[in-house]
Short mmCIF file of C-alpha atoms and ligand atoms in Angstrom, two decimals:
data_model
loop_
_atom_site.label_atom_id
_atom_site.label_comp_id
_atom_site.label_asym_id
_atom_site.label_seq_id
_atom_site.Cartn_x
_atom_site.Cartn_y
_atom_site.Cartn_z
CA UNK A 1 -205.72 24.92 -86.56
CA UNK A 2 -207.14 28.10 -88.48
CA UNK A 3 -206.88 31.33 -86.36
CA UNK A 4 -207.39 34.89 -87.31
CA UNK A 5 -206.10 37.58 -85.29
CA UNK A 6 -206.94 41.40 -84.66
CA UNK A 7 -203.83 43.01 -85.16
CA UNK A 8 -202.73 47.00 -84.44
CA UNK A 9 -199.98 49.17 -83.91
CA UNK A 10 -200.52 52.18 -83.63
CA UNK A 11 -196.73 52.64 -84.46
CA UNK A 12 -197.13 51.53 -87.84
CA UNK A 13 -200.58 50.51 -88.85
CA UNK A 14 -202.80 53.14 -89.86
CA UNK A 15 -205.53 50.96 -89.51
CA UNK A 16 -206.33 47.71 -87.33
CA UNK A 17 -206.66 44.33 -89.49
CA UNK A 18 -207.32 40.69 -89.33
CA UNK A 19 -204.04 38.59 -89.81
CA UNK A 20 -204.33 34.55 -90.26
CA UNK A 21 -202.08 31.79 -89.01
CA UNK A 22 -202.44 28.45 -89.32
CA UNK A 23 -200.54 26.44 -86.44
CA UNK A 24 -200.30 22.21 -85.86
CA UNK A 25 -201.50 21.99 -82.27
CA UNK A 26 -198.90 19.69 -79.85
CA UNK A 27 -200.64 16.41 -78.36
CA UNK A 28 -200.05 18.43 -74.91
CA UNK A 29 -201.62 21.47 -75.98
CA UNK A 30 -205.38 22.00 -74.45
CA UNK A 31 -206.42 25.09 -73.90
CA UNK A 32 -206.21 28.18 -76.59
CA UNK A 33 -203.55 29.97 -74.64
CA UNK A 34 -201.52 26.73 -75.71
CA UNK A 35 -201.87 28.04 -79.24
CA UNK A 36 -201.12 31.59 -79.09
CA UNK A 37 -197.96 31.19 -77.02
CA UNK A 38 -197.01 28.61 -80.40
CA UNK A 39 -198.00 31.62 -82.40
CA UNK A 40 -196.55 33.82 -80.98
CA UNK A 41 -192.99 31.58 -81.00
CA UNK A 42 -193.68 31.99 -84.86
CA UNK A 43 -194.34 35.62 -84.73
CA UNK A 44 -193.31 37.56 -82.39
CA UNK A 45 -194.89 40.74 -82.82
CA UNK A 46 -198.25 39.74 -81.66
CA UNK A 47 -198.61 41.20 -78.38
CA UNK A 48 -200.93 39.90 -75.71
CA UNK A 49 -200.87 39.63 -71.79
CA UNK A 50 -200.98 36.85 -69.82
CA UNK A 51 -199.40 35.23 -66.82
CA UNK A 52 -200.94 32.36 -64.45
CA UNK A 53 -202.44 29.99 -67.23
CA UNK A 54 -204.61 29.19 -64.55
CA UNK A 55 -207.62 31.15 -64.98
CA UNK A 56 -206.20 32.90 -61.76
CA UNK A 57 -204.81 36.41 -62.73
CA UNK A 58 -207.55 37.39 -65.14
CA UNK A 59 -204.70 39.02 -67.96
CA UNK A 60 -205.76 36.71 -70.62
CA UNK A 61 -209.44 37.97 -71.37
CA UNK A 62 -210.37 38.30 -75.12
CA UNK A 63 -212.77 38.09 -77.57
CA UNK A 64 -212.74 34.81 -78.79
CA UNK A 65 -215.25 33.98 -81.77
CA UNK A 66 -217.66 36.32 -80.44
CA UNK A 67 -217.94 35.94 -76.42
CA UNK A 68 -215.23 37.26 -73.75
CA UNK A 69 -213.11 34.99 -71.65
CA UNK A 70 -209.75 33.57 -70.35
CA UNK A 71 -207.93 32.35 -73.38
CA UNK A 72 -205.81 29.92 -70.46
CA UNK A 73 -209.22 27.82 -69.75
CA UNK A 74 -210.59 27.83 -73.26
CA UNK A 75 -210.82 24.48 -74.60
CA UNK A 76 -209.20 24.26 -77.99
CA UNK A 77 -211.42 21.17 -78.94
CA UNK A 78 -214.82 23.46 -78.59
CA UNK A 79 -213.61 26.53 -80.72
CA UNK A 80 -215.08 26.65 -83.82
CA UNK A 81 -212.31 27.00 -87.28
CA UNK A 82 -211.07 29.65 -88.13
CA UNK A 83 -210.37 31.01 -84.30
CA UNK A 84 -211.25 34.88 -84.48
CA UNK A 85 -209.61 36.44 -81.64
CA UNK A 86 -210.39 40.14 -80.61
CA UNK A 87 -209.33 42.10 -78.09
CA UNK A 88 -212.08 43.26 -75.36
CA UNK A 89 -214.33 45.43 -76.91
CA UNK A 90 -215.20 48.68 -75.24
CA UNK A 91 -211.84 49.61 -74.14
CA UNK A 92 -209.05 51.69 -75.97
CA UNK A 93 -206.71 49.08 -77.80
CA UNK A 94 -203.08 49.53 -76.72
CA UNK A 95 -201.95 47.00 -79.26
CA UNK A 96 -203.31 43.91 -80.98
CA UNK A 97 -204.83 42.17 -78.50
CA UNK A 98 -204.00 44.19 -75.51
CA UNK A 99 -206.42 46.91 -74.15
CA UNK A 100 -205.74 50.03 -72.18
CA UNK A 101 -208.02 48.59 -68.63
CA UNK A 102 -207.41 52.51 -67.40
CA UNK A 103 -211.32 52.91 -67.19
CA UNK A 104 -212.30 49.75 -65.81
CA UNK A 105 -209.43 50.22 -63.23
CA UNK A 106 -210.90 53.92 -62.25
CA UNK A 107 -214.57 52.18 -62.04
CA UNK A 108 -213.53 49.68 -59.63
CA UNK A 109 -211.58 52.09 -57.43
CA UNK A 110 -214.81 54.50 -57.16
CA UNK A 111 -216.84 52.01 -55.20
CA UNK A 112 -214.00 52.13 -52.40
CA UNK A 113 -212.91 48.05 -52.72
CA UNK A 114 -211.61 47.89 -49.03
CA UNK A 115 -213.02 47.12 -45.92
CA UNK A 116 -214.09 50.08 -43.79
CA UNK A 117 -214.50 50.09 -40.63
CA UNK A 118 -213.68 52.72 -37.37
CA UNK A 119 -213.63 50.62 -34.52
CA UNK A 120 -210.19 50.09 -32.75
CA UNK A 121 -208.39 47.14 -34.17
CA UNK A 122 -208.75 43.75 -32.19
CA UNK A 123 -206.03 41.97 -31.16
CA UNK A 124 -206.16 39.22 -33.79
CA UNK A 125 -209.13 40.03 -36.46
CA UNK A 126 -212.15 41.02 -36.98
CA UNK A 127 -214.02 37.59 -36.49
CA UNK A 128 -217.42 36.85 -38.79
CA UNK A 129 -220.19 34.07 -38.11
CA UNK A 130 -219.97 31.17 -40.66
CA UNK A 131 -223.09 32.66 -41.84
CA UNK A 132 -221.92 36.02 -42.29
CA UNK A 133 -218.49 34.82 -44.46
CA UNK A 134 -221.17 32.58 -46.36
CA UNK A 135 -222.75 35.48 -47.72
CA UNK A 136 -219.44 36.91 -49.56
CA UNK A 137 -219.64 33.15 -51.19
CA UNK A 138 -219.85 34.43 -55.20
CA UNK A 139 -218.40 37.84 -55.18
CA UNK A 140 -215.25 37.61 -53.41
CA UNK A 141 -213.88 34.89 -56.13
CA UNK A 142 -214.14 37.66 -58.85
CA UNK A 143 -210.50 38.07 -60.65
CA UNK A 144 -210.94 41.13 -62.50
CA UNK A 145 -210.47 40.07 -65.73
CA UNK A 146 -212.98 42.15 -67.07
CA UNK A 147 -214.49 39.96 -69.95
CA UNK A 148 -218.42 41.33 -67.87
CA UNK A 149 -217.71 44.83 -68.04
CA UNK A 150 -216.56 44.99 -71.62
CA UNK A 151 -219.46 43.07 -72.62
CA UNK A 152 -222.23 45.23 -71.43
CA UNK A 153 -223.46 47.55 -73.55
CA UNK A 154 -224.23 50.15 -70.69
CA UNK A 155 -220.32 50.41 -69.79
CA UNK A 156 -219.49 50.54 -73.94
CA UNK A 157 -222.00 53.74 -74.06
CA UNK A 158 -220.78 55.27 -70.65
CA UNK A 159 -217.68 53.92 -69.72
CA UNK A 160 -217.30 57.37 -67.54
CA UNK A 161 -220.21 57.16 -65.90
CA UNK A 162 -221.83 53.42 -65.56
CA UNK A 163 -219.45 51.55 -62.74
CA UNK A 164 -220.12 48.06 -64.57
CA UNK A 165 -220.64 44.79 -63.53
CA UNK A 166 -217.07 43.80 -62.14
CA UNK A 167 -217.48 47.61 -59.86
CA UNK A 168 -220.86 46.84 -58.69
CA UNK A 169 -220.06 43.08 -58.13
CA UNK A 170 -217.63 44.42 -55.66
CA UNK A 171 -219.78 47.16 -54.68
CA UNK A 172 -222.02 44.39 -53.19
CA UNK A 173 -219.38 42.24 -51.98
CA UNK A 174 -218.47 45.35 -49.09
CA UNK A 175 -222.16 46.49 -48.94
CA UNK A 176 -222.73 42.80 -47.91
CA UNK A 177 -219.74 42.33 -45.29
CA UNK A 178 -221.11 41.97 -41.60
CA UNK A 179 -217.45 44.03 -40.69
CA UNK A 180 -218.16 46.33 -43.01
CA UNK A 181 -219.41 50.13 -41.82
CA UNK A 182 -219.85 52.31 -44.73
CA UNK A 183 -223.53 51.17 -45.70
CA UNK A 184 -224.51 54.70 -46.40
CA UNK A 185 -221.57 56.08 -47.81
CA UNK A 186 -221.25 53.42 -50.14
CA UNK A 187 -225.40 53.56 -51.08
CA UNK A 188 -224.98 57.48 -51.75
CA UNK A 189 -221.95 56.86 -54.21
CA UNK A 190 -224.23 54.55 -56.14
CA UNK A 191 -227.65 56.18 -55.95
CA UNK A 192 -227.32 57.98 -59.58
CA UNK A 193 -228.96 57.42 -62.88
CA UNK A 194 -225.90 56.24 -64.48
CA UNK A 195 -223.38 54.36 -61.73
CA UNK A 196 -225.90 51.61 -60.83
CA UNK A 197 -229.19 52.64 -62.65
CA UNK A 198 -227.73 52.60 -66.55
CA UNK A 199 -227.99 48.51 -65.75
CA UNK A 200 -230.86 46.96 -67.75
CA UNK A 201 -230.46 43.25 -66.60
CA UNK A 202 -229.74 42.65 -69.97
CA UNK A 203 -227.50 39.66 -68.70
CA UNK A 204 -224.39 39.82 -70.77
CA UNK A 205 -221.94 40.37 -67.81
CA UNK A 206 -223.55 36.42 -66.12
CA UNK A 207 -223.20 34.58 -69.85
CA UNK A 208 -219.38 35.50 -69.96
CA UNK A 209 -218.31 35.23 -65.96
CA UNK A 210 -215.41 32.67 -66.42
CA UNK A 211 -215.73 32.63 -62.86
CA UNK A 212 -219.50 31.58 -63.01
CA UNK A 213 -220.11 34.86 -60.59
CA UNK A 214 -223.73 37.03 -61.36
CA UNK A 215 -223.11 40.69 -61.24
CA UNK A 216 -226.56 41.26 -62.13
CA UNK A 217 -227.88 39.71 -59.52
CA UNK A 218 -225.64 41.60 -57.06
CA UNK A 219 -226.88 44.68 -58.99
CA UNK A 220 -230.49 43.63 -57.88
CA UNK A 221 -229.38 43.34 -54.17
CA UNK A 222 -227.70 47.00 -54.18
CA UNK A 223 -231.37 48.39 -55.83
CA UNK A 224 -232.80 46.55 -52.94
CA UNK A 225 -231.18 47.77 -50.18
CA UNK A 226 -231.50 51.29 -52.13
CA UNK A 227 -235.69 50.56 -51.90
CA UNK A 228 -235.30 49.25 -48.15
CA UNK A 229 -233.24 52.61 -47.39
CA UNK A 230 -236.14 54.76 -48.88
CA UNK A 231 -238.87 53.70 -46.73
S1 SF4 B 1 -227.01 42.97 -66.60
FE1 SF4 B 1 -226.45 45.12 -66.33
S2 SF4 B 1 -224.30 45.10 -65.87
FE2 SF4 B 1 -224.79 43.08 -66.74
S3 SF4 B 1 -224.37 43.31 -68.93
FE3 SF4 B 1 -226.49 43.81 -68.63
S4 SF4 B 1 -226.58 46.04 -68.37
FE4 SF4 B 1 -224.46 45.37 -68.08
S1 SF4 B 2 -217.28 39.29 -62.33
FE1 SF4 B 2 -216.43 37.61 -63.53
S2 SF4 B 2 -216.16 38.47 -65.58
FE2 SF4 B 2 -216.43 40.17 -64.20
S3 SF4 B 2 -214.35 40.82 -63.72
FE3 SF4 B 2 -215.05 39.40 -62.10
S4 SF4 B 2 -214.34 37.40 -62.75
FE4 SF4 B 2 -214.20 38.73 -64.54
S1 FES B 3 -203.31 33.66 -67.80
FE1 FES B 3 -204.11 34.18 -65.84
S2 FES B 3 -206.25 33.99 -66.12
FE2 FES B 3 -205.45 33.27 -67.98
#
């Protein structure tokens, strides 16, 4: 199999480039992570993170011919010759195909990602109807990996001030928990031209979920409780 790389370090290279390797796939190997840890056996100055090869830990995201996702549950037998692999665009590369997630870290910890809530501790937990826990079905599954955020073109322009997609997926996910008692506080932190507003529903962030998850439509709930709030 063909593959071409994006290669940098900023050690040596004064410039990033595009390095090919050509690599006889195993009759065990499956999935494109497969491949890389072969290339890397042959070279090992390619850096790149990774960790569960389960589509679990969310260290694996990439560019990979053109769309972001986990290299661990990328089929090898639908990639398309040569494999051009990128790192995630958007973000500062730290070398080859690792990125500095810095920014997309600081987004996600603005929107407060724990539960809050004043009452006095029960004895065992705070309990939930099966109706209430159904409603954090599709935004608690979300990994982190980033592959939404670094696709939208709203978080490339204003990584600063946009939250993103994987922020505002888990914005929703605690503005939608029954336990949860920060409505307001959480609603004023958002209500701002760029942290929730700079998304167009342009979609990006839902075509490269490898979780399947919809950020934008999350996005739309937030705006509507924003509306609700209003009147
Ligand atoms: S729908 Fe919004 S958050 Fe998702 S990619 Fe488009 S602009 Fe970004
Ligand atoms: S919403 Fe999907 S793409 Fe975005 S960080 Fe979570 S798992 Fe990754
Ligand atoms: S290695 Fe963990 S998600 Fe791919």
């Amino acid at each position: 199999m063909q593959f071409r790389i994006y290669r940098y370090d900023p050690d040596k290279d004064t410039k990033p480039y595009m390095q090919d390797y050509d690599v006889e796939p195993e009759p065990s190997d499956r999935m494109l992570l497969d491949m890389l840890i072969r290339i890397k056996a042959q070279d090992d100055s390619l850096s790149l993170r990774r960790s569960c090869r389960e589509g679990v830990c969310g260290s694996d995201a990439m560019n990979i011919n053109g769309k972001n996702g986990l290299a661990c549950i990328t089929q090898l037998n639908e990639l398309k010759q040569p494999v051009v692999l990128r790192p995630l665009p958007g973000l500062p590369v730290i070398r080859d195909l690792v990125v500095d997630m810095s920014q997309f870290f600081k987004q996600y910890h603005s929107i407060k990602p724990y539960l809050v809530n004043n009452d006095p501790p029960p004895e065992k937990e705070r309990l939930q109807t099966p109706e209430e826990r159904s409603t954090l079905d599709g935004l608690y599954e979300c990994i982190l990996c980033a592959c939404c955020t670094t696709a939208c073109p709203s978080f490339w322009w204003n990584p600063d001030k946009f939250v993103g997609p994987a922020g505002l997926l888990q914005a929703y996910r605690f503005l939608a928990d029954s336990r949860d008692q920060a409505t307001n506080d959480r609603l004023d932190n958002l209500e701002d031209p760029y942290r929730l507003f700079r998304c167009h529903s342009i979609m990006n962030c839902v075509d490269v979920c490898p979780k399947g998850l919809n950020p934008t439509s999350a996005i739309g709930r937030i705006k509507e409780l924003l509306v609700r709030r209003a009147v």
